[in-house]
Amino acid sequence: MADTTHGALAPTYHPLPVTIARAHGTHVWDTDGNEFLDFLSGYSALNFGHLHQGLVAAAMTQLRQVTLTSRAFDHDRLEEFAQRLVEVVGPLTTGGEDSLVVPMNTGAEAVETAIKAVRKWGYDVRGVPADQATIVVAGGNFHGRTTTLVGLSDDPVARDGFGPFAPGFVRVPFGDLAAVADAVDDTTVAVLMEPVQGEAGVVVPPDDFWPGLRALTAEKNIALVADEIQSGLGRTGTTLACELWDVQPDLVCLGKALGGGIVPVSAVVGKPEILGVLTPGTHGSTFGGNPLACAVGVAALDLLSTGQYQARAAASGRVLEERLDALVDQGLLTGARCVGLWAGIDVDPSLGTGRELCEALLERGVLAKDTHDATIRLSPPLSIVQPELEMALDILEESLVALRDGGPGGGSGEGSDDDGSDGEAHAEEPVQDAEEPAAQDGDERAQDAEEPVQDAEKPTAAERQKDEGPAEPEEPATADAAVETTPSTDTADIPDEKPAPPRKRRRSRLSPAAG
């Protein structure tokens, strides 16, 4: 695999030793042609998979029209984007169909926007004395990398060396409703938290926590702000994670999946009484709400509006949770937390670190990323099919066993020189989703579904490669072709419920079918 160290880059990341050159659906290929299943999805930015044809079509069409005007002028996609956000997300907030939208670019910008809005609302509407507004946040949080937002963190790696930090924040333990109640006073203008903490390792609070927050903040006239940048837009099996507890926040911060993995798009959506205090000159962004971002954002919201991705995340999440619980029962994991198609798993330190497990997974063709030494987050694209999911979980189990048994190369295990797990052990039980539509005409997976599983007497993929040389990775659709495809409401990239099982592969390679 290619060296990922580059002399011109500041060392702000420690990536796994793989250099990705191509991607499509749930699959990526590195510069050597090795194929991998993506189980990180850009930290949920790729909920719809890589190069979803509807999103690419929307982007390519807009690229030929206009990409940037700045907010000095209106453009013809801006109000459409705002209205679509209000239609899809507004009813999930206390703003309802009267919600307002502030478009930005990154998730951190969305959270910073929410902080500015609730402070100004506190001064202008609540009457909090000037410069005394406070906001309650949670320990273990991750809201972004700006100096204000790392000041909210209690992670020394993210925080140390970047002070002094902005005052006006009170940090309490996540999930502790009594601690929140004790922290609230007359200066409190908002409670700002992630419904599920992603960077902390997919930490899910007690069931009564978010309903309790909603009741407390409503009673005290305090804004409830949900940072749904990782958890929102389908990841948890619902459009917003707050729906899991039937809670409507006053403001919701969105990002990542809103741009479909194509362009950075973020927004704050919610109560007009709060966002309405941001008047001309008080806030802005040159690129926020640009035409290209709006076009892709509308396409992403169109995909979510059908509910199909949310249903797939919920159904696949049940499979994920069952398999992870089994690994805990076997003593291969010390803990696992799963909500929708999103999980945090804890590695027994006696087996190795999270990094070592990620390297073992990489060797077998699955990409994941560790956090906080011993924890790994799993967040594949929501369009993943069950044979792919089962294969990746088989590989996870194989990797954990190899680490336990001291397998070579970070756990390649006995007899894994040429072949990894064939991923067929559970392939006959695909996720059943009654609401999922039949496969679309032209869906490559639907066509492949008729192919029989490779006969044992025929040459294996490894044998064919020995004779024919390395296989070229499958080319994704070209940009020009994407413009001619179905518009943004297309769901052809959601595979049918009976896809062909993955073929047996060499270690570090998966089946040649695109995700």
Coordinates of C-alpha atoms in Angstrom, one line a residue:
M1 CA 0.0 0.0 0.0
A2 CA 1.1 3.5 -0.7
D3 CA 3.0 5.6 1.7
T4 CA 0.7 8.3 3.1
T5 CA 3.4 10.6 4.4
H6 CA 3.8 13.8 2.4
G7 CA 6.5 16.4 3.1
A8 CA 4.4 19.5 2.3
L9 CA 1.6 18.6 4.7
A10 CA 1.5 19.8 8.3
P11 CA 1.2 16.7 10.4
T12 CA -2.4 17.3 11.6
Y13 CA -3.5 13.7 10.8
H14 CA -2.1 10.2 11.3
P15 CA -3.9 8.4 8.5
L16 CA -4.0 4.6 8.0
P17 CA -1.4 3.5 5.4
V18 CA -3.7 3.6 2.4
T19 CA -4.1 6.2 -0.4
I20 CA -7.5 6.2 -2.0
A21 CA -7.8 7.0 -5.7
R22 CA -11.3 5.9 -6.7
A23 CA -14.6 5.3 -5.0
H24 CA -18.2 4.3 -5.8
G25 CA -21.0 3.4 -3.5
T26 CA -19.7 1.5 -0.5
H27 CA -16.4 0.7 -2.1
V28 CA -13.1 2.5 -2.6
W29 CA -9.9 1.6 -4.4
D30 CA -6.4 2.6 -3.5
T31 CA -3.6 3.6 -5.9
D32 CA -2.5 0.0 -6.2
G33 CA -5.9 -1.2 -7.3
N34 CA -6.8 -2.8 -3.9
E35 CA -10.5 -2.7 -3.1
F36 CA -12.0 -1.8 0.3
L37 CA -15.4 -1.5 2.0
D38 CA -15.7 2.0 3.5
F39 CA -16.9 1.7 7.1
L40 CA -16.2 5.3 8.0
S41 CA -18.2 7.2 5.3
G42 CA -16.3 10.4 5.9
Y43 CA -17.6 10.5 9.5
S44 CA -21.1 10.3 8.1
A45 CA -20.6 12.8 5.3
L46 CA -21.1 9.9 2.8
N47 CA -24.4 8.6 4.2
F48 CA -25.6 8.1 0.6
G49 CA -22.3 6.4 -0.5
H50 CA -19.6 7.6 -2.8
L51 CA -20.6 9.3 -6.1
H52 CA -24.3 8.8 -5.7
Q53 CA -25.5 9.3 -9.3
G54 CA -28.3 11.7 -8.3
L55 CA -26.0 13.9 -6.3
V56 CA -23.3 13.9 -8.9
A57 CA -25.9 14.8 -11.6
A58 CA -27.2 17.7 -9.5
A59 CA -23.6 19.0 -8.9
M60 CA -22.6 18.7 -12.6
T61 CA -25.7 20.4 -13.8
Q62 CA -25.2 23.3 -11.4
L63 CA -21.5 23.5 -12.3
R64 CA -22.5 24.5 -15.8
Q65 CA -24.8 27.3 -14.5
V66 CA -23.4 29.3 -11.6
T67 CA -21.4 28.2 -8.6
L68 CA -20.9 31.4 -6.5
T69 CA -22.5 34.8 -6.2
S70 CA -21.7 35.5 -2.5
R71 CA -24.6 36.6 -0.4
A72 CA -24.3 40.2 -1.8
F73 CA -26.8 38.9 -4.4
D74 CA -29.5 36.3 -4.4
H75 CA -29.4 33.3 -6.6
D76 CA -32.1 31.0 -8.0
R77 CA -31.2 28.0 -5.8
L78 CA -31.0 29.7 -2.3
E79 CA -34.7 29.9 -1.4
E80 CA -35.3 26.5 -2.9
F81 CA -32.7 25.0 -0.6
A82 CA -34.0 26.8 2.5
Q83 CA -37.6 25.8 1.8
R84 CA -36.5 22.2 1.3
L85 CA -34.7 22.2 4.6
V86 CA -37.8 23.6 6.3
E87 CA -40.0 21.0 4.7
V88 CA -37.8 18.0 5.7
V89 CA -36.3 19.2 9.0
G90 CA -38.4 22.1 10.2
P91 CA -41.3 20.0 11.6
L92 CA -38.7 18.1 13.7
T93 CA -37.9 21.4 15.6
T94 CA -40.0 23.7 17.6
G95 CA -39.9 26.1 14.6
G96 CA -42.1 23.8 12.6
E97 CA -43.1 25.0 9.1
D98 CA -42.2 28.6 10.2
S99 CA -38.6 27.6 10.8
L100 CA -35.7 29.8 9.5
V101 CA -32.5 28.6 7.9
V102 CA -29.0 30.0 8.1
P103 CA -26.8 28.3 5.5
M104 CA -23.1 27.8 6.1
N105 CA -20.3 25.5 4.9
T106 CA -18.8 23.4 7.6
G107 CA -20.2 21.8 10.8
A108 CA -18.1 24.0 13.0
E109 CA -19.5 27.1 11.3
A110 CA -23.0 25.8 11.9
V111 CA -22.3 25.4 15.6
E112 CA -20.6 28.8 15.8
T113 CA -23.7 30.3 14.1
A114 CA -26.0 28.7 16.7
I115 CA -23.8 30.0 19.5
K116 CA -24.0 33.5 18.1
A117 CA -27.8 33.3 17.6
V118 CA -28.6 32.1 21.1
R119 CA -26.4 34.7 22.7
K120 CA -27.9 37.5 20.7
W121 CA -31.4 36.1 21.4
G122 CA -30.5 36.0 25.1
Y123 CA -29.5 39.7 25.1
D124 CA -32.2 41.1 22.7
V125 CA -35.2 39.0 23.7
R126 CA -34.5 37.4 27.1
G127 CA -32.9 40.5 28.6
V128 CA -29.7 38.8 29.9
P129 CA -27.2 41.5 30.9
A130 CA -24.6 42.3 28.2
D131 CA -21.7 39.8 27.9
Q132 CA -23.0 37.5 30.7
A133 CA -24.8 34.9 28.6
T134 CA -23.8 31.3 29.4
I135 CA -24.3 28.0 27.5
V136 CA -24.3 24.5 29.1
V137 CA -22.3 21.9 27.2
A138 CA -21.4 18.3 27.8
G139 CA -18.2 16.5 28.8
G140 CA -16.9 14.3 26.0
N141 CA -18.3 16.7 23.4
F142 CA -16.9 17.3 19.9
H143 CA -18.4 20.3 18.1
G144 CA -15.5 21.3 15.8
R145 CA -12.0 22.6 15.6
T146 CA -12.3 26.4 16.0
T147 CA -10.7 28.0 19.0
T148 CA -14.1 28.6 20.6
L149 CA -15.2 25.0 20.0
V150 CA -12.1 23.2 21.2
G151 CA -12.5 25.4 24.3
L152 CA -15.7 23.5 25.0
S153 CA -13.9 20.2 24.8
D154 CA -12.3 18.2 27.7
D155 CA -10.1 16.2 25.4
P156 CA -6.5 17.4 26.1
V157 CA -5.3 16.4 22.6
A158 CA -7.9 18.7 21.0
R159 CA -7.7 21.5 23.6
D160 CA -4.2 21.8 25.1
G161 CA -2.0 24.5 23.6
F162 CA -4.8 26.5 22.0
G163 CA -6.0 28.8 24.8
P164 CA -7.0 31.2 26.1
F165 CA -10.6 30.1 25.4
A166 CA -13.8 32.0 25.2
P167 CA -15.7 32.3 28.5
G168 CA -19.4 31.8 28.9
F169 CA -19.6 27.9 28.8
V170 CA -20.4 25.5 31.6
R171 CA -19.5 21.9 31.1
V172 CA -21.4 19.0 32.8
P173 CA -21.3 15.2 32.4
F174 CA -23.1 14.0 29.3
G175 CA -26.3 12.2 30.2
D176 CA -26.6 13.7 33.7
L177 CA -29.8 15.6 33.8
A178 CA -29.4 16.7 37.4
A179 CA -26.0 18.2 36.6
V180 CA -27.6 20.2 33.8
A181 CA -30.3 21.5 36.1
D182 CA -27.7 22.5 38.7
A183 CA -25.8 24.4 36.0
V184 CA -28.7 26.5 34.8
D185 CA -29.2 30.0 36.1
D186 CA -30.6 33.3 35.0
T187 CA -27.7 33.8 32.6
T188 CA -28.2 30.5 30.8
V189 CA -29.4 31.1 27.2
A190 CA -28.9 27.6 25.8
V191 CA -28.1 23.9 26.3
L192 CA -25.9 22.8 23.4
M193 CA -25.3 19.0 23.0
E194 CA -25.0 16.2 20.5
P195 CA -27.9 13.8 20.9
V196 CA -25.4 10.9 20.5
Q197 CA -21.7 11.7 21.0
G198 CA -19.9 10.6 17.9
E199 CA -16.2 11.5 18.4
A200 CA -16.5 10.1 22.0
G201 CA -17.3 6.7 20.5
V202 CA -21.0 6.7 19.7
V203 CA -22.1 7.4 23.3
V204 CA -25.9 7.1 23.8
P205 CA -27.4 8.9 26.8
P206 CA -30.0 7.5 29.1
D207 CA -33.5 7.3 27.6
D208 CA -34.8 10.0 29.9
F209 CA -32.0 12.5 29.2
W210 CA -33.2 14.3 26.1
P211 CA -36.9 14.4 27.2
G212 CA -35.7 15.8 30.5
L213 CA -33.6 18.4 28.7
R214 CA -36.6 19.4 26.7
A215 CA -38.8 19.8 29.7
L216 CA -36.1 21.7 31.7
T217 CA -35.3 24.2 28.9
A218 CA -38.9 24.8 28.0
E219 CA -39.7 25.6 31.7
K220 CA -36.7 28.0 32.0
N221 CA -37.1 29.6 28.5
I222 CA -33.7 28.3 27.5
A223 CA -32.9 27.3 23.9
L224 CA -32.2 23.6 23.3
V225 CA -29.6 23.2 20.5
A226 CA -28.9 19.8 19.0
D227 CA -25.6 19.3 17.2
E228 CA -26.7 16.7 14.6
I229 CA -23.8 17.1 12.2
Q230 CA -22.8 13.5 12.6
S231 CA -26.0 12.0 14.0
G232 CA -28.4 13.6 11.7
L233 CA -29.8 13.0 8.2
G234 CA -30.5 9.2 8.4
R235 CA -27.6 7.8 10.3
T236 CA -29.6 6.7 13.4
G237 CA -32.5 5.3 11.4
T238 CA -34.4 8.5 11.7
T239 CA -33.9 11.9 10.0
L240 CA -32.7 13.4 13.2
A241 CA -31.4 11.5 16.2
C242 CA -33.6 13.6 18.5
E243 CA -36.6 11.7 17.0
L244 CA -35.4 8.6 18.9
W245 CA -36.7 10.3 22.1
D246 CA -39.6 12.2 20.4
V247 CA -37.9 15.5 21.2
Q248 CA -38.0 18.7 19.2
P249 CA -35.0 21.0 19.7
D250 CA -35.3 24.7 19.2
L251 CA -32.3 24.7 16.8
V252 CA -30.6 21.9 15.0
C253 CA -27.1 22.1 13.4
L254 CA -26.6 20.1 10.3
G255 CA -23.6 19.4 8.0
K256 CA -21.6 16.4 6.7
A257 CA -24.3 14.3 4.8
L258 CA -26.1 17.5 3.8
G259 CA -23.4 17.9 1.2
G260 CA -23.5 14.3 0.1
G261 CA -19.8 13.9 0.3
I262 CA -19.4 16.2 -2.7
V263 CA -19.2 19.7 -1.3
P264 CA -19.2 21.1 2.3
V265 CA -22.7 22.2 3.2
S266 CA -24.0 23.1 6.6
A267 CA -27.0 24.9 8.1
V268 CA -28.8 25.9 11.3
V269 CA -32.5 25.3 11.2
G270 CA -35.2 26.1 13.7
K271 CA -37.1 28.6 15.7
P272 CA -37.6 31.9 14.0
E273 CA -37.7 33.8 17.3
I274 CA -34.0 32.8 17.7
L275 CA -32.6 32.8 14.2
G276 CA -34.5 36.0 13.4
V277 CA -32.2 38.0 15.6
L278 CA -29.4 37.6 13.0
T279 CA -30.0 40.6 10.9
P280 CA -28.0 42.1 8.0
G281 CA -24.4 42.7 9.1
T282 CA -24.6 40.6 12.2
H283 CA -23.6 37.3 10.5
G284 CA -22.6 36.0 7.1
S285 CA -20.5 33.8 4.9
T286 CA -19.0 34.3 1.4
F287 CA -19.6 30.7 0.4
G288 CA -22.5 29.8 2.8
G289 CA -25.5 28.9 0.7
N290 CA -23.6 29.1 -2.6
P291 CA -25.5 27.8 -5.7
L292 CA -23.5 24.6 -6.0
A293 CA -23.9 23.8 -2.3
C294 CA -27.7 24.5 -2.5
A295 CA -28.1 22.2 -5.6
V296 CA -26.4 19.3 -3.9
G297 CA -28.2 20.0 -0.6
V298 CA -31.6 19.9 -2.3
A299 CA -30.7 16.6 -4.0
A300 CA -29.6 15.1 -0.6
L301 CA -32.8 16.3 1.1
D302 CA -34.8 14.8 -1.8
L303 CA -33.2 11.4 -1.1
L304 CA -34.1 11.7 2.6
S305 CA -37.6 12.8 2.0
T306 CA -38.6 9.3 0.8
G307 CA -37.6 7.7 4.2
Q308 CA -35.9 4.9 2.4
Y309 CA -32.4 5.6 3.7
Q310 CA -33.7 6.0 7.2
A311 CA -35.5 2.6 7.0
R312 CA -32.3 0.9 5.6
A313 CA -30.2 2.4 8.5
A314 CA -32.7 1.1 11.0
A315 CA -32.9 -2.4 9.5
S316 CA -29.2 -2.8 8.9
G317 CA -28.6 -1.4 12.3
R318 CA -30.4 -4.3 13.9
V319 CA -28.1 -6.7 12.2
L320 CA -25.1 -4.6 13.2
E321 CA -26.2 -4.5 16.9
E322 CA -26.9 -8.3 17.0
R323 CA -23.5 -9.2 15.6
L324 CA -21.6 -6.7 17.8
D325 CA -23.4 -8.0 20.9
A326 CA -22.3 -11.5 20.0
L327 CA -18.6 -10.3 19.8
V328 CA -19.0 -8.8 23.3
D329 CA -20.5 -12.1 24.5
Q330 CA -17.5 -13.9 23.1
G331 CA -15.1 -11.7 24.9
L332 CA -13.6 -10.2 21.7
L333 CA -14.9 -6.7 22.6
T334 CA -15.3 -5.1 26.0
G335 CA -18.3 -3.0 24.9
A336 CA -20.4 -2.0 21.9
R337 CA -22.9 0.8 21.5
C338 CA -25.2 0.8 18.4
V339 CA -27.8 3.3 17.3
G340 CA -29.1 2.9 13.7
L341 CA -26.2 2.1 11.4
W342 CA -23.7 3.7 13.7
A343 CA -21.6 1.9 16.3
G344 CA -18.8 2.4 18.8
I345 CA -16.8 -0.7 19.8
D346 CA -14.3 -1.0 22.6
V347 CA -11.2 -3.1 22.1
D348 CA -9.8 -5.1 25.0
P349 CA -6.4 -3.5 25.6
S350 CA -4.9 -7.0 26.1
L351 CA -5.7 -7.7 22.5
G352 CA -4.3 -4.4 21.1
T353 CA -5.1 -0.8 20.5
G354 CA -7.9 0.6 18.3
R355 CA -5.3 1.6 15.8
E356 CA -4.0 -2.0 15.6
L357 CA -7.4 -3.3 15.0
C358 CA -8.0 -0.8 12.2
E359 CA -4.7 -1.9 10.6
A360 CA -5.8 -5.5 10.8
L361 CA -9.2 -4.6 9.2
L362 CA -7.3 -2.6 6.5
E363 CA -5.2 -5.7 5.7
R364 CA -8.5 -7.6 5.1
G365 CA -10.2 -4.9 3.0
V366 CA -12.3 -2.8 5.5
L367 CA -11.6 0.8 6.3
A368 CA -12.5 2.1 9.8
K369 CA -10.9 4.6 12.2
D370 CA -10.1 4.5 15.9
T371 CA -10.8 7.3 18.4
H372 CA -9.6 7.7 22.0
D373 CA -7.1 4.8 21.8
A374 CA -9.3 1.8 22.3
T375 CA -12.5 2.7 20.5
I376 CA -13.5 2.4 16.9
R377 CA -16.5 3.9 15.1
L378 CA -18.4 2.0 12.5
S379 CA -20.5 4.0 10.1
P380 CA -20.8 2.5 6.6
P381 CA -22.9 4.2 3.9
L382 CA -26.6 3.7 4.5
S383 CA -27.0 2.0 1.2
I384 CA -24.8 -1.0 2.2
V385 CA -26.4 -4.4 1.5
Q386 CA -26.5 -7.1 4.0
P387 CA -23.9 -9.4 2.4
E388 CA -21.5 -6.5 2.5
L389 CA -22.4 -5.8 6.1
E390 CA -22.1 -9.4 7.1
M391 CA -18.8 -9.8 5.3
A392 CA -17.3 -6.7 7.0
L393 CA -18.5 -8.0 10.4
D394 CA -17.0 -11.5 9.6
I395 CA -13.7 -9.7 8.9
L396 CA -14.0 -7.7 12.2
E397 CA -14.4 -11.0 14.1
E398 CA -11.5 -12.6 12.2
S399 CA -9.3 -9.6 12.9
L400 CA -10.2 -9.7 16.6
V401 CA -9.4 -13.4 16.8
A402 CA -6.1 -12.9 15.0
L403 CA -5.2 -10.1 17.5
R404 CA -6.1 -12.3 20.4
D405 CA -4.0 -15.2 18.9
G406 CA -1.1 -13.0 18.0
G407 CA -1.5 -13.3 14.2
P408 CA 1.2 -11.7 12.1
G409 CA 0.9 -8.3 10.4
G410 CA -1.4 -6.8 13.0
G411 CA -3.5 -10.0 12.9
S412 CA -3.6 -11.5 9.5
G413 CA -4.3 -14.9 11.0
E414 CA -3.6 -18.5 10.0
G415 CA -3.8 -19.3 6.3
S416 CA -4.8 -15.8 5.3
D417 CA -1.9 -15.2 2.9
D418 CA -4.1 -15.4 -0.2
D419 CA -7.7 -15.4 0.9
G420 CA -9.6 -13.6 3.6
S421 CA -13.1 -14.3 4.7
D422 CA -15.3 -15.1 1.8
G423 CA -18.2 -13.2 3.4
E424 CA -20.8 -15.8 2.4
A425 CA -21.6 -17.2 5.8
H426 CA -24.7 -15.0 6.2
A427 CA -25.3 -14.0 2.6
E428 CA -28.5 -15.9 2.4
E429 CA -30.3 -13.7 4.9
P430 CA -30.5 -10.2 3.4
V431 CA -32.1 -7.3 5.4
Q432 CA -35.8 -7.4 4.9
D433 CA -37.4 -4.0 4.6
A434 CA -41.1 -4.0 3.8
E435 CA -41.0 -0.3 2.8
E436 CA -38.1 -0.7 0.5
P437 CA -39.0 -0.5 -3.2
A438 CA -38.1 -3.1 -5.7
A439 CA -34.8 -2.8 -7.6
Q440 CA -34.7 -0.1 -10.2
D441 CA -34.2 -1.0 -13.8
G442 CA -30.5 -0.8 -14.7
D443 CA -29.4 -1.4 -11.1
E444 CA -26.1 -3.2 -11.5
R445 CA -26.7 -5.2 -8.3
A446 CA -30.1 -6.3 -9.5
Q447 CA -28.5 -7.6 -12.7
D448 CA -25.7 -9.3 -10.7
A449 CA -28.3 -11.0 -8.4
E450 CA -28.9 -13.7 -11.0
E451 CA -25.3 -14.7 -11.1
P452 CA -24.7 -18.0 -9.3
V453 CA -22.2 -18.2 -6.5
Q454 CA -18.8 -19.2 -7.9
D455 CA -18.5 -23.0 -8.3
A456 CA -15.7 -24.5 -6.2
E457 CA -14.2 -26.3 -9.2
K458 CA -13.8 -23.1 -11.3
P459 CA -10.7 -21.0 -10.9
T460 CA -10.7 -18.7 -7.9
A461 CA -10.3 -15.0 -8.2
A462 CA -6.7 -15.3 -6.9
E463 CA -5.9 -18.0 -9.5
R464 CA -7.4 -15.9 -12.3
Q465 CA -5.3 -12.9 -11.1
K466 CA -2.2 -15.0 -11.2
D467 CA -2.9 -15.8 -14.8
E468 CA -4.3 -12.5 -15.9
G469 CA -2.4 -10.0 -13.7
P470 CA -4.0 -7.5 -11.3
A471 CA -7.5 -6.5 -12.0
E472 CA -8.3 -2.9 -12.8
P473 CA -10.7 -1.3 -10.3
E474 CA -14.1 -0.7 -11.7
E475 CA -14.5 2.8 -13.1
P476 CA -17.3 4.9 -11.6
A477 CA -19.6 6.6 -14.0
T478 CA -18.0 9.6 -15.6
A479 CA -19.1 13.1 -14.7
D480 CA -20.6 13.7 -18.2
A481 CA -22.5 10.5 -18.0
A482 CA -23.8 11.4 -14.6
V483 CA -25.5 14.5 -15.9
E484 CA -27.7 12.4 -18.1
T485 CA -28.8 10.1 -15.3
T486 CA -32.0 10.3 -13.2
P487 CA -32.4 13.5 -11.2
S488 CA -31.8 13.9 -7.5
T489 CA -34.8 11.9 -6.4
D490 CA -33.3 8.8 -8.0
T491 CA -32.8 5.9 -5.6
A492 CA -31.1 3.5 -8.0
D493 CA -28.0 3.6 -5.8
I494 CA -30.1 1.9 -3.0
P495 CA -29.6 -1.8 -4.0
D496 CA -32.5 -4.3 -4.1
E497 CA -33.0 -6.5 -1.1
K498 CA -31.5 -9.7 -2.8
P499 CA -28.1 -8.6 -4.1
A500 CA -25.5 -11.1 -5.3
P501 CA -23.3 -12.2 -2.4
P502 CA -19.7 -10.9 -2.5
R503 CA -17.3 -13.2 -4.3
K504 CA -14.3 -14.8 -2.6
R505 CA -11.4 -12.4 -2.6
R506 CA -7.7 -12.1 -1.8
R507 CA -6.8 -10.5 1.4
S508 CA -7.1 -6.7 1.0
R509 CA -9.5 -7.0 -1.9
L510 CA -13.2 -7.3 -2.1
S511 CA -15.6 -8.4 -4.8
P512 CA -15.4 -6.4 -8.1
A513 CA -19.0 -5.3 -7.9
A514 CA -19.3 -1.6 -7.0
G515 CA -21.2 -0.6 -3.9

